[in-house]
mmCIF file of N, CA and C and ligand atoms in Angstrom:
data_model
loop_
_atom_site.group_PDB
_atom_site.id
_atom_site.type_symbol
_atom_site.label_atom_id
_atom_site.label_comp_id
_atom_site.label_asym_id
_atom_site.label_seq_id
_atom_site.Cartn_x
_atom_site.Cartn_y
_atom_site.Cartn_z
ATOM 1 N N MET A 1091 127.490 39.910 -164.888
ATOM 2 C CA MET A 1091 128.630 40.122 -164.252
ATOM 3 C C MET A 1091 129.400 40.934 -164.735
ATOM 4 N N LYS A 1092 130.143 41.287 -163.922
ATOM 5 C CA LYS A 1092 131.322 42.304 -164.131
ATOM 6 C C LYS A 1092 132.404 42.039 -164.804
ATOM 7 N N ILE A 1093 132.952 42.526 -166.141
ATOM 8 C CA ILE A 1093 133.979 41.901 -166.716
ATOM 9 C C ILE A 1093 135.181 42.544 -165.968
ATOM 10 N N SER A 1094 136.381 40.960 -165.544
ATOM 11 C CA SER A 1094 137.155 41.544 -164.877
ATOM 12 C C SER A 1094 138.449 42.008 -165.755
ATOM 13 N N ASN A 1095 139.795 42.610 -164.908
ATOM 14 C CA ASN A 1095 140.492 43.226 -166.014
ATOM 15 C C ASN A 1095 141.535 41.906 -166.685
ATOM 16 N N GLN A 1096 141.149 40.949 -165.894
ATOM 17 C CA GLN A 1096 142.107 39.672 -166.762
ATOM 18 C C GLN A 1096 141.449 39.457 -167.955
ATOM 19 N N GLU A 1097 139.683 39.480 -167.993
ATOM 20 C CA GLU A 1097 138.861 39.056 -169.319
ATOM 21 C C GLU A 1097 139.015 40.285 -170.164
ATOM 22 N N LEU A 1098 139.133 41.467 -169.571
ATOM 23 C CA LEU A 1098 139.250 42.488 -170.703
ATOM 24 C C LEU A 1098 140.416 42.355 -171.343
ATOM 25 N N THR A 1099 141.739 42.112 -170.429
ATOM 26 C CA THR A 1099 143.152 41.892 -171.313
ATOM 27 C C THR A 1099 143.003 40.899 -172.419
ATOM 28 N N LEU A 1100 142.527 39.901 -172.301
ATOM 29 C CA LEU A 1100 142.407 38.844 -172.859
ATOM 30 C C LEU A 1100 141.516 39.048 -174.064
ATOM 31 N N LEU A 1101 140.403 39.949 -173.849
ATOM 32 C CA LEU A 1101 139.533 40.074 -175.150
ATOM 33 C C LEU A 1101 140.274 41.369 -176.111
ATOM 34 N N LYS A 1102 141.027 42.121 -175.529
ATOM 35 C CA LYS A 1102 141.808 43.109 -176.206
ATOM 36 C C LYS A 1102 143.065 42.472 -177.093
ATOM 37 N N GLU A 1103 143.470 41.434 -176.310
ATOM 38 C CA GLU A 1103 144.541 40.862 -177.122
ATOM 39 C C GLU A 1103 144.232 39.958 -178.531
ATOM 40 N N GLN A 1104 142.968 39.273 -177.810
ATOM 41 C CA GLN A 1104 142.404 38.440 -179.219
ATOM 42 C C GLN A 1104 141.933 39.339 -180.308
ATOM 43 N N ALA A 1105 141.262 40.561 -180.034
ATOM 44 C CA ALA A 1105 140.846 41.524 -180.903
ATOM 45 C C ALA A 1105 142.056 42.102 -182.026
ATOM 46 N N GLN A 1106 143.000 42.465 -181.516
ATOM 47 C CA GLN A 1106 144.284 43.100 -182.067
ATOM 48 C C GLN A 1106 144.844 42.038 -182.852
ATOM 49 N N GLN A 1107 144.686 40.881 -182.444
ATOM 50 C CA GLN A 1107 145.488 39.515 -183.114
ATOM 51 C C GLN A 1107 144.314 39.596 -184.572
ATOM 52 N N VAL A 1108 143.227 39.551 -184.137
ATOM 53 C CA VAL A 1108 142.418 38.915 -185.385
ATOM 54 C C VAL A 1108 142.259 40.052 -186.412
ATOM 55 N N LEU A 1109 142.743 41.452 -185.858
ATOM 56 C CA LEU A 1109 142.587 42.511 -186.652
ATOM 57 C C LEU A 1109 143.458 42.610 -187.657
ATOM 58 N N THR A 1110 144.317 41.630 -187.737
ATOM 59 C CA THR A 1110 145.352 41.390 -188.928
ATOM 60 C C THR A 1110 145.202 40.604 -189.831
ATOM 61 N N LYS A 1111 144.038 39.932 -189.520
ATOM 62 C CA LYS A 1111 143.378 39.165 -190.684
ATOM 63 C C LYS A 1111 142.228 39.752 -191.405
ATOM 64 N N ALA A 1112 142.063 41.039 -190.946
ATOM 65 C CA ALA A 1112 140.791 41.464 -191.840
ATOM 66 C C ALA A 1112 141.041 41.695 -193.603
ATOM 67 N N TYR A 1113 140.129 41.669 -194.060
ATOM 68 C CA TYR A 1113 139.879 41.884 -195.457
ATOM 69 C C TYR A 1113 139.307 43.167 -195.905
ATOM 70 N N ALA A 1114 140.284 44.176 -195.920
ATOM 71 C CA ALA A 1114 139.957 45.530 -196.164
ATOM 72 C C ALA A 1114 140.492 46.542 -197.357
ATOM 73 N N PRO A 1115 140.677 45.858 -198.041
ATOM 74 C CA PRO A 1115 141.314 46.322 -199.766
ATOM 75 C C PRO A 1115 140.700 47.668 -199.961
ATOM 76 N N TYR A 1116 139.524 48.164 -199.752
ATOM 77 C CA TYR A 1116 138.585 49.463 -200.117
ATOM 78 C C TYR A 1116 138.863 50.278 -199.179
ATOM 79 N N SER A 1117 138.389 49.993 -197.854
ATOM 80 C CA SER A 1117 138.588 51.305 -197.110
ATOM 81 C C SER A 1117 139.735 51.221 -196.358
ATOM 82 N N LYS A 1118 140.787 50.300 -196.374
ATOM 83 C CA LYS A 1118 141.921 49.973 -195.637
ATOM 84 C C LYS A 1118 141.848 50.219 -193.892
ATOM 85 N N PHE A 1119 140.588 50.245 -193.442
ATOM 86 C CA PHE A 1119 140.310 50.443 -192.414
ATOM 87 C C PHE A 1119 139.995 48.901 -191.868
ATOM 88 N N ARG A 1120 141.363 48.396 -190.981
ATOM 89 C CA ARG A 1120 140.966 46.840 -190.401
ATOM 90 C C ARG A 1120 140.477 47.009 -188.920
ATOM 91 N N VAL A 1121 139.394 46.300 -188.792
ATOM 92 C CA VAL A 1121 138.715 46.376 -187.703
ATOM 93 C C VAL A 1121 138.772 44.555 -187.089
ATOM 94 N N GLY A 1122 138.903 44.316 -185.805
ATOM 95 C CA GLY A 1122 138.853 43.436 -185.156
ATOM 96 C C GLY A 1122 137.721 43.003 -183.860
ATOM 97 N N ALA A 1123 137.243 42.481 -183.912
ATOM 98 C CA ALA A 1123 136.262 42.396 -182.230
ATOM 99 C C ALA A 1123 136.341 40.846 -181.917
ATOM 100 N N ALA A 1124 136.635 41.028 -180.606
ATOM 101 C CA ALA A 1124 136.340 39.641 -179.598
ATOM 102 C C ALA A 1124 135.413 39.742 -178.791
ATOM 103 N N VAL A 1125 134.223 38.439 -178.822
ATOM 104 C CA VAL A 1125 133.327 38.569 -177.829
ATOM 105 C C VAL A 1125 133.690 37.519 -176.845
ATOM 106 N N LEU A 1126 132.935 37.794 -175.430
ATOM 107 C CA LEU A 1126 133.268 36.839 -174.749
ATOM 108 C C LEU A 1126 131.593 36.308 -173.904
ATOM 109 N N THR A 1127 131.348 35.172 -174.427
ATOM 110 C CA THR A 1127 129.684 34.560 -174.084
ATOM 111 C C THR A 1127 129.818 34.266 -172.342
ATOM 112 N N ASN A 1128 128.702 34.070 -172.237
ATOM 113 C CA ASN A 1128 128.256 33.633 -170.866
ATOM 114 C C ASN A 1128 129.127 32.101 -170.373
ATOM 115 N N GLU A 1129 129.134 31.589 -171.623
ATOM 116 C CA GLU A 1129 130.000 30.219 -171.389
ATOM 117 C C GLU A 1129 131.275 30.236 -170.765
ATOM 118 N N GLY A 1130 131.602 31.468 -170.942
ATOM 119 C CA GLY A 1130 133.316 32.070 -170.785
ATOM 120 C C GLY A 1130 134.190 31.948 -172.314
ATOM 121 N N ASN A 1131 133.697 31.417 -173.194
ATOM 122 C CA ASN A 1131 134.409 31.437 -174.361
ATOM 123 C C ASN A 1131 134.484 32.818 -174.922
ATOM 124 N N ILE A 1132 136.005 32.852 -175.805
ATOM 125 C CA ILE A 1132 136.011 33.988 -176.234
ATOM 126 C C ILE A 1132 135.969 33.737 -178.330
ATOM 127 N N PHE A 1133 135.429 34.207 -178.720
ATOM 128 C CA PHE A 1133 135.129 34.253 -180.580
ATOM 129 C C PHE A 1133 135.704 35.242 -180.935
ATOM 130 N N THR A 1134 136.424 35.396 -181.939
ATOM 131 C CA THR A 1134 136.661 36.491 -182.517
ATOM 132 C C THR A 1134 136.166 36.751 -184.225
ATOM 133 N N GLY A 1135 136.367 38.172 -184.805
ATOM 134 C CA GLY A 1135 135.866 38.176 -186.092
ATOM 135 C C GLY A 1135 136.620 39.564 -186.387
ATOM 136 N N CYS A 1136 136.733 39.744 -187.883
ATOM 137 C CA CYS A 1136 137.213 40.958 -188.313
ATOM 138 C C CYS A 1136 136.309 41.131 -189.818
ATOM 139 N N ASN A 1137 136.663 42.600 -189.910
ATOM 140 C CA ASN A 1137 135.764 42.916 -191.306
ATOM 141 C C ASN A 1137 136.076 42.396 -192.274
ATOM 142 N N VAL A 1138 135.115 41.780 -193.187
ATOM 143 C CA VAL A 1138 135.299 41.265 -194.688
ATOM 144 C C VAL A 1138 134.833 41.999 -195.792
ATOM 145 N N GLU A 1139 135.650 42.892 -196.871
ATOM 146 C CA GLU A 1139 134.920 43.800 -197.467
ATOM 147 C C GLU A 1139 134.646 42.801 -198.725
ATOM 148 N N ASN A 1140 133.661 43.901 -199.763
ATOM 149 C CA ASN A 1140 133.671 42.982 -200.780
ATOM 150 C C ASN A 1140 133.556 44.126 -202.108
ATOM 151 N N SER A 1141 133.877 43.919 -203.381
ATOM 152 C CA SER A 1141 133.724 45.117 -204.454
ATOM 153 C C SER A 1141 132.657 45.296 -204.791
ATOM 154 N N SER A 1142 131.718 44.953 -204.200
ATOM 155 C CA SER A 1142 130.212 44.932 -204.149
ATOM 156 C C SER A 1142 130.284 45.655 -202.560
ATOM 157 N N TYR A 1143 130.323 46.934 -202.479
ATOM 158 C CA TYR A 1143 130.596 47.701 -200.952
ATOM 159 C C TYR A 1143 129.454 47.012 -199.997
ATOM 160 N N GLY A 1144 128.331 47.129 -200.506
ATOM 161 C CA GLY A 1144 127.013 47.104 -199.556
ATOM 162 C C GLY A 1144 127.180 45.339 -199.185
ATOM 163 N N LEU A 1145 127.981 44.729 -199.369
ATOM 164 C CA LEU A 1145 127.803 43.198 -199.043
ATOM 165 C C LEU A 1145 129.178 43.269 -197.775
ATOM 166 N N THR A 1146 129.557 44.467 -197.490
ATOM 167 C CA THR A 1146 130.768 44.046 -196.719
ATOM 168 C C THR A 1146 130.096 43.876 -195.232
ATOM 169 N N ILE A 1147 130.921 42.761 -194.295
ATOM 170 C CA ILE A 1147 130.470 42.389 -193.074
ATOM 171 C C ILE A 1147 131.526 42.986 -191.626
ATOM 172 N N CYS A 1148 131.146 43.617 -190.950
ATOM 173 C CA CYS A 1148 131.831 44.029 -189.908
ATOM 174 C C CYS A 1148 132.198 43.422 -188.900
ATOM 175 N N ALA A 1149 133.176 43.352 -188.565
ATOM 176 C CA ALA A 1149 134.137 42.740 -187.712
ATOM 177 C C ALA A 1149 133.273 42.336 -186.241
ATOM 178 N N GLU A 1150 132.247 42.931 -185.668
ATOM 179 C CA GLU A 1150 131.594 42.801 -184.726
ATOM 180 C C GLU A 1150 130.468 41.592 -185.216
ATOM 181 N N ARG A 1151 129.977 41.743 -186.238
ATOM 182 C CA ARG A 1151 129.084 40.472 -186.699
ATOM 183 C C ARG A 1151 129.637 39.203 -187.196
ATOM 184 N N THR A 1152 131.086 39.475 -187.838
ATOM 185 C CA THR A 1152 131.738 37.987 -187.669
ATOM 186 C C THR A 1152 131.833 37.243 -186.592
ATOM 187 N N ALA A 1153 132.373 38.016 -185.625
ATOM 188 C CA ALA A 1153 132.842 37.459 -184.222
ATOM 189 C C ALA A 1153 131.468 36.742 -183.720
ATOM 190 N N VAL A 1154 130.245 37.521 -183.910
ATOM 191 C CA VAL A 1154 129.018 37.199 -183.444
ATOM 192 C C VAL A 1154 128.456 35.456 -184.072
ATOM 193 N N ALA A 1155 128.824 35.731 -185.388
ATOM 194 C CA ALA A 1155 128.522 34.495 -186.141
ATOM 195 C C ALA A 1155 129.362 33.177 -185.575
ATOM 196 N N SER A 1156 130.498 33.516 -185.403
ATOM 197 C CA SER A 1156 131.595 32.485 -184.978
ATOM 198 C C SER A 1156 131.320 31.806 -183.718
ATOM 199 N N ALA A 1157 130.913 32.932 -182.897
ATOM 200 C CA ALA A 1157 130.427 32.289 -181.516
ATOM 201 C C ALA A 1157 128.985 31.260 -181.669
ATOM 202 N N ILE A 1158 128.071 31.831 -182.409
ATOM 203 C CA ILE A 1158 127.108 30.900 -182.557
ATOM 204 C C ILE A 1158 127.308 29.583 -183.136
ATOM 205 N N ALA A 1159 128.194 29.634 -184.323
ATOM 206 C CA ALA A 1159 128.826 28.360 -185.100
ATOM 207 C C ALA A 1159 129.399 27.787 -183.933
ATOM 208 N N HIS A 1160 130.117 27.907 -183.091
ATOM 209 C CA HIS A 1160 130.559 27.054 -182.009
ATOM 210 C C HIS A 1160 129.694 26.994 -180.880
ATOM 211 N N GLU A 1161 128.677 27.632 -180.471
ATOM 212 C CA GLU A 1161 127.980 27.139 -179.160
ATOM 213 C C GLU A 1161 126.601 27.018 -179.695
ATOM 214 N N GLY A 1162 126.091 27.440 -180.750
ATOM 215 C CA GLY A 1162 124.542 27.228 -181.363
ATOM 216 C C GLY A 1162 123.814 28.274 -180.963
ATOM 217 N N GLY A 1163 122.961 28.852 -181.868
ATOM 218 C CA GLY A 1163 122.340 30.208 -181.597
ATOM 219 C C GLY A 1163 121.238 30.092 -180.373
ATOM 220 N N ASP A 1164 120.760 29.232 -180.279
ATOM 221 C CA ASP A 1164 119.844 28.960 -179.145
ATOM 222 C C ASP A 1164 120.257 29.289 -177.549
ATOM 223 N N LYS A 1165 121.716 29.103 -177.690
ATOM 224 C CA LYS A 1165 122.049 29.243 -176.577
ATOM 225 C C LYS A 1165 123.182 30.177 -176.069
ATOM 226 N N MET A 1166 123.997 30.504 -177.335
ATOM 227 C CA MET A 1166 124.856 31.718 -177.235
ATOM 228 C C MET A 1166 124.042 33.131 -176.723
ATOM 229 N N LYS A 1167 124.712 33.274 -175.742
ATOM 230 C CA LYS A 1167 124.501 34.678 -175.013
ATOM 231 C C LYS A 1167 126.026 35.560 -174.919
ATOM 232 N N LEU A 1168 125.655 36.905 -174.804
ATOM 233 C CA LEU A 1168 126.959 37.582 -175.229
ATOM 234 C C LEU A 1168 127.257 38.203 -173.744
ATOM 235 N N ARG A 1169 128.142 38.177 -172.939
ATOM 236 C CA ARG A 1169 128.840 38.834 -171.897
ATOM 237 C C ARG A 1169 129.345 40.367 -171.925
ATOM 238 N N ALA A 1170 130.273 40.416 -173.056
ATOM 239 C CA ALA A 1170 131.151 41.366 -173.634
ATOM 240 C C ALA A 1170 131.703 41.491 -175.072
ATOM 241 N N ILE A 1171 132.029 42.552 -175.611
ATOM 242 C CA ILE A 1171 132.907 42.353 -176.736
ATOM 243 C C ILE A 1171 133.552 43.520 -176.783
ATOM 244 N N VAL A 1172 134.845 43.286 -177.547
ATOM 245 C CA VAL A 1172 135.878 44.644 -177.630
ATOM 246 C C VAL A 1172 136.198 44.687 -178.864
ATOM 247 N N ILE A 1173 136.135 46.064 -179.405
ATOM 248 C CA ILE A 1173 136.269 46.141 -181.052
ATOM 249 C C ILE A 1173 137.556 47.058 -180.922
ATOM 250 N N VAL A 1174 138.346 46.853 -181.703
ATOM 251 C CA VAL A 1174 139.575 47.637 -182.139
ATOM 252 C C VAL A 1174 139.884 47.964 -183.334
ATOM 253 N N SER A 1175 140.458 49.218 -183.781
ATOM 254 C CA SER A 1175 140.985 49.549 -185.204
ATOM 255 C C SER A 1175 142.042 50.095 -185.125
ATOM 256 N N ASP A 1176 142.058 51.041 -186.099
ATOM 257 C CA ASP A 1176 143.531 51.971 -186.205
ATOM 258 C C ASP A 1176 143.338 53.012 -184.932
ATOM 259 N N PRO A 1177 144.330 52.779 -184.139
ATOM 260 C CA PRO A 1177 144.315 53.667 -182.563
ATOM 261 C C PRO A 1177 143.971 55.172 -182.719
ATOM 262 N N GLU A 1178 144.245 55.598 -184.191
ATOM 263 C CA GLU A 1178 144.484 56.905 -184.233
ATOM 264 C C GLU A 1178 142.976 57.339 -184.625
ATOM 265 N N LYS A 1179 141.654 56.497 -184.907
ATOM 266 C CA LYS A 1179 140.372 56.870 -185.442
ATOM 267 C C LYS A 1179 139.419 56.215 -184.216
ATOM 268 N N PRO A 1180 138.440 56.815 -184.158
ATOM 269 C CA PRO A 1180 137.326 56.263 -183.351
ATOM 270 C C PRO A 1180 136.683 55.271 -184.031
ATOM 271 N N CYS A 1181 135.861 53.860 -183.529
ATOM 272 C CA CYS A 1181 135.349 52.963 -184.217
ATOM 273 C C CYS A 1181 134.116 52.483 -182.991
ATOM 274 N N ALA A 1182 133.361 53.258 -183.161
ATOM 275 C CA ALA A 1182 132.123 52.667 -182.733
ATOM 276 C C ALA A 1182 131.369 51.615 -183.308
ATOM 277 N N PRO A 1183 130.375 50.776 -182.892
ATOM 278 C CA PRO A 1183 130.015 49.787 -183.618
ATOM 279 C C PRO A 1183 128.888 50.435 -184.258
ATOM 280 N N CYS A 1184 129.066 50.214 -185.465
ATOM 281 C CA CYS A 1184 127.683 50.573 -186.485
ATOM 282 C C CYS A 1184 126.289 50.419 -186.120
ATOM 283 N N GLY A 1185 125.089 51.109 -186.537
ATOM 284 C CA GLY A 1185 123.944 50.726 -186.231
ATOM 285 C C GLY A 1185 123.220 49.371 -186.516
ATOM 286 N N ALA A 1186 123.568 48.688 -187.693
ATOM 287 C CA ALA A 1186 123.483 47.315 -188.037
ATOM 288 C C ALA A 1186 124.044 46.313 -187.019
ATOM 289 N N CYS A 1187 125.306 46.639 -186.474
ATOM 290 C CA CYS A 1187 125.950 45.848 -185.215
ATOM 291 C C CYS A 1187 125.265 45.979 -184.154
ATOM 292 N N ARG A 1188 124.600 47.014 -183.969
ATOM 293 C CA ARG A 1188 123.856 47.070 -182.436
ATOM 294 C C ARG A 1188 122.991 46.605 -182.578
ATOM 295 N N GLN A 1189 122.373 46.584 -183.591
ATOM 296 C CA GLN A 1189 120.820 45.394 -183.271
ATOM 297 C C GLN A 1189 121.298 44.389 -183.443
ATOM 298 N N VAL A 1190 122.410 43.985 -184.157
ATOM 299 C CA VAL A 1190 122.716 42.484 -183.788
ATOM 300 C C VAL A 1190 123.431 41.744 -182.441
ATOM 301 N N LEU A 1191 123.855 42.631 -181.815
ATOM 302 C CA LEU A 1191 124.383 42.507 -180.803
ATOM 303 C C LEU A 1191 123.357 42.735 -179.362
ATOM 304 N N SER A 1192 121.923 43.351 -180.070
ATOM 305 C CA SER A 1192 121.124 43.164 -179.119
ATOM 306 C C SER A 1192 120.116 42.196 -179.031
ATOM 307 N N GLU A 1193 120.348 41.298 -179.984
ATOM 308 C CA GLU A 1193 119.345 40.057 -180.196
ATOM 309 C C GLU A 1193 120.200 38.891 -179.371
ATOM 310 N N PHE A 1194 121.459 39.154 -178.774
ATOM 311 C CA PHE A 1194 122.050 38.292 -178.145
ATOM 312 C C PHE A 1194 122.381 38.697 -177.095
ATOM 313 N N GLY A 1195 122.347 39.752 -176.380
ATOM 314 C CA GLY A 1195 122.537 40.368 -175.088
ATOM 315 C C GLY A 1195 122.376 41.607 -174.432
ATOM 316 N N TRP A 1196 121.336 41.923 -174.306
ATOM 317 C CA TRP A 1196 120.991 43.345 -173.399
ATOM 318 C C TRP A 1196 122.102 44.085 -172.811
ATOM 319 N N GLU A 1197 122.631 42.766 -171.908
ATOM 320 C CA GLU A 1197 123.384 43.786 -171.088
ATOM 321 C C GLU A 1197 124.548 43.835 -170.990
ATOM 322 N N ALA A 1198 125.032 42.868 -172.114
ATOM 323 C CA ALA A 1198 126.808 42.820 -172.541
ATOM 324 C C ALA A 1198 126.987 44.276 -173.086
ATOM 325 N N MET A 1199 128.492 44.050 -172.083
ATOM 326 C CA MET A 1199 129.145 45.199 -172.264
ATOM 327 C C MET A 1199 130.200 45.560 -173.786
ATOM 328 N N VAL A 1200 130.082 46.642 -174.137
ATOM 329 C CA VAL A 1200 130.810 46.863 -175.303
ATOM 330 C C VAL A 1200 131.949 47.732 -175.068
ATOM 331 N N PHE A 1201 133.014 47.546 -175.553
ATOM 332 C CA PHE A 1201 134.428 48.442 -175.131
ATOM 333 C C PHE A 1201 134.563 49.050 -176.606
ATOM 334 N N PHE A 1202 134.890 50.320 -176.515
ATOM 335 C CA PHE A 1202 135.551 50.602 -178.102
ATOM 336 C C PHE A 1202 135.924 51.753 -177.730
ATOM 337 N N GLN A 1203 136.669 52.424 -178.802
ATOM 338 C CA GLN A 1203 137.687 53.587 -178.950
ATOM 339 C C GLN A 1203 136.583 54.905 -179.319
ATOM 340 N N GLY A 1204 136.043 55.928 -178.601
ATOM 341 C CA GLY A 1204 134.837 56.689 -179.079
ATOM 342 C C GLY A 1204 136.014 58.100 -179.689
ATOM 343 N N LYS A 1205 134.983 59.133 -179.734
ATOM 344 C CA LYS A 1205 135.865 60.365 -179.956
ATOM 345 C C LYS A 1205 137.253 60.771 -179.058
ATOM 346 N N ASP A 1206 138.171 61.325 -179.478
ATOM 347 C CA ASP A 1206 139.034 62.068 -178.744
ATOM 348 C C ASP A 1206 139.900 60.805 -177.861
ATOM 349 N N HIS A 1207 140.322 59.803 -178.397
ATOM 350 C CA HIS A 1207 140.605 58.665 -177.987
ATOM 351 C C HIS A 1207 140.255 58.306 -176.449
ATOM 352 N N LYS A 1208 138.933 58.788 -176.272
ATOM 353 C CA LYS A 1208 138.043 58.172 -175.149
ATOM 354 C C LYS A 1208 137.815 56.414 -175.247
ATOM 355 N N ILE A 1209 137.954 55.844 -174.410
ATOM 356 C CA ILE A 1209 137.716 54.408 -173.986
ATOM 357 C C ILE A 1209 136.501 54.438 -173.791
ATOM 358 N N MET A 1210 135.645 53.500 -174.542
ATOM 359 C CA MET A 1210 134.007 53.717 -174.184
ATOM 360 C C MET A 1210 133.523 52.230 -173.580
ATOM 361 N N GLU A 1211 132.775 52.399 -172.345
ATOM 362 C CA GLU A 1211 132.319 51.187 -172.106
ATOM 363 C C GLU A 1211 130.975 51.304 -171.774
ATOM 364 N N LEU A 1212 130.063 50.834 -172.583
ATOM 365 C CA LEU A 1212 128.690 50.855 -172.432
ATOM 366 C C LEU A 1212 127.681 49.336 -172.738
ATOM 367 N N THR A 1213 126.685 49.435 -172.329
ATOM 368 C CA THR A 1213 125.911 48.247 -172.661
ATOM 369 C C THR A 1213 125.244 48.095 -173.863
ATOM 370 N N VAL A 1214 124.819 47.280 -174.237
ATOM 371 C CA VAL A 1214 123.794 47.184 -175.674
ATOM 372 C C VAL A 1214 123.017 48.000 -175.314
ATOM 373 N N ALA A 1215 122.052 47.921 -174.531
ATOM 374 C CA ALA A 1215 120.884 48.340 -174.212
ATOM 375 C C ALA A 1215 121.229 49.982 -174.177
ATOM 376 N N GLU A 1216 122.169 50.538 -173.411
ATOM 377 C CA GLU A 1216 122.524 51.825 -173.734
ATOM 378 C C GLU A 1216 122.906 52.520 -174.915
ATOM 379 N N LEU A 1217 123.820 51.527 -175.844
ATOM 380 C CA LEU A 1217 124.156 52.141 -177.444
ATOM 381 C C LEU A 1217 122.808 51.850 -178.187
ATOM 382 N N LEU A 1218 121.703 51.238 -177.738
ATOM 383 C CA LEU A 1218 120.496 51.136 -178.843
ATOM 384 C C LEU A 1218 119.570 51.109 -177.897
ATOM 385 N N PRO A 1219 119.028 52.314 -177.620
ATOM 386 C CA PRO A 1219 117.812 52.455 -176.834
ATOM 387 C C PRO A 1219 116.528 52.219 -177.730
ATOM 388 N N GLU A 1220 115.546 51.689 -177.366
ATOM 389 C CA GLU A 1220 114.198 51.569 -177.891
ATOM 390 C C GLU A 1220 114.627 50.821 -179.372
ATOM 391 N N ALA A 1221 115.321 49.655 -179.188
ATOM 392 C CA ALA A 1221 115.783 48.713 -180.097
ATOM 393 C C ALA A 1221 114.486 47.908 -180.593
ATOM 394 N N PHE A 1222 114.463 47.725 -181.943
ATOM 395 C CA PHE A 1222 113.226 47.074 -182.524
ATOM 396 C C PHE A 1222 113.326 45.362 -182.155
ATOM 397 N N GLU A 1223 112.220 44.756 -181.467
ATOM 398 C CA GLU A 1223 112.132 43.461 -180.917
ATOM 399 C C GLU A 1223 111.003 42.669 -181.792
ATOM 400 N N PHE A 1224 111.031 41.866 -182.191
ATOM 401 C CA PHE A 1224 110.127 41.193 -182.858
ATOM 402 C C PHE A 1224 109.636 40.106 -181.957
ATOM 403 N N THR A 1225 108.021 39.950 -181.433
ATOM 404 C CA THR A 1225 107.830 39.250 -180.621
ATOM 405 C C THR A 1225 106.568 38.429 -181.130
ATOM 406 N N ILE A 1226 106.418 36.739 -181.236
ATOM 407 C CA ILE A 1226 105.690 36.701 -181.436
ATOM 408 C C ILE A 1226 104.278 36.395 -181.069
HETATM 409 N N1 THU B 2284 133.391 48.260 -189.675
HETATM 410 C C1 THU B 2284 133.612 47.306 -188.797
HETATM 411 O O1 THU B 2284 133.897 46.634 -188.862
HETATM 412 N N2 THU B 2284 132.995 47.490 -187.684
HETATM 413 C C2 THU B 2284 132.247 48.684 -187.357
HETATM 414 O O2 THU B 2284 132.039 49.232 -186.609
HETATM 415 C C3 THU B 2284 132.230 50.004 -188.168
HETATM 416 C C4 THU B 2284 132.747 49.441 -189.471
HETATM 417 C C5 THU B 2284 134.402 48.434 -191.116
HETATM 418 C C6 THU B 2284 133.207 48.236 -192.578
HETATM 419 C C7 THU B 2284 134.030 48.494 -193.493
HETATM 420 O O3 THU B 2284 135.281 47.395 -193.920
HETATM 421 C C8 THU B 2284 135.437 49.549 -192.502
HETATM 422 O O4 THU B 2284 135.285 49.402 -191.361
HETATM 423 C C9 THU B 2284 135.067 51.060 -193.317
HETATM 424 O O5 THU B 2284 133.471 51.174 -192.943
#
């Protein structure tokens, strides 16, 4: 189902709000993310860095984790995610986050700022073609 302008505005507002909560003392690059689930709920997340740099968690993944904690991992499906950061810099979701998003919504819309201030609107499937899937 297409994301309405009203939903998009709400997602942007929430992502912008949670960005202020980011813990980014090392990179100083704050990121906020807001996901919209199939249930119609919005959950947010911010990046959480660590002095052991590799343990850093991106905003997208903390937002997904929050959605699962509230709706349950077996039910939660993503409809959309908005990612915001420094308006002067692009912030596309990293490869690890694309893989995590793919687990919960192939057709989910992903909104972020690309290069040259371009607002990008792509599905998870477009962002991660030929993704790994584990079938039992
Ligand atoms: N970061 C995110 O939160 N999301 C992304 O999609 C890209 C990168 C964070 C991780 C780290 O705290 C900072 O941005 C710089 O890499």
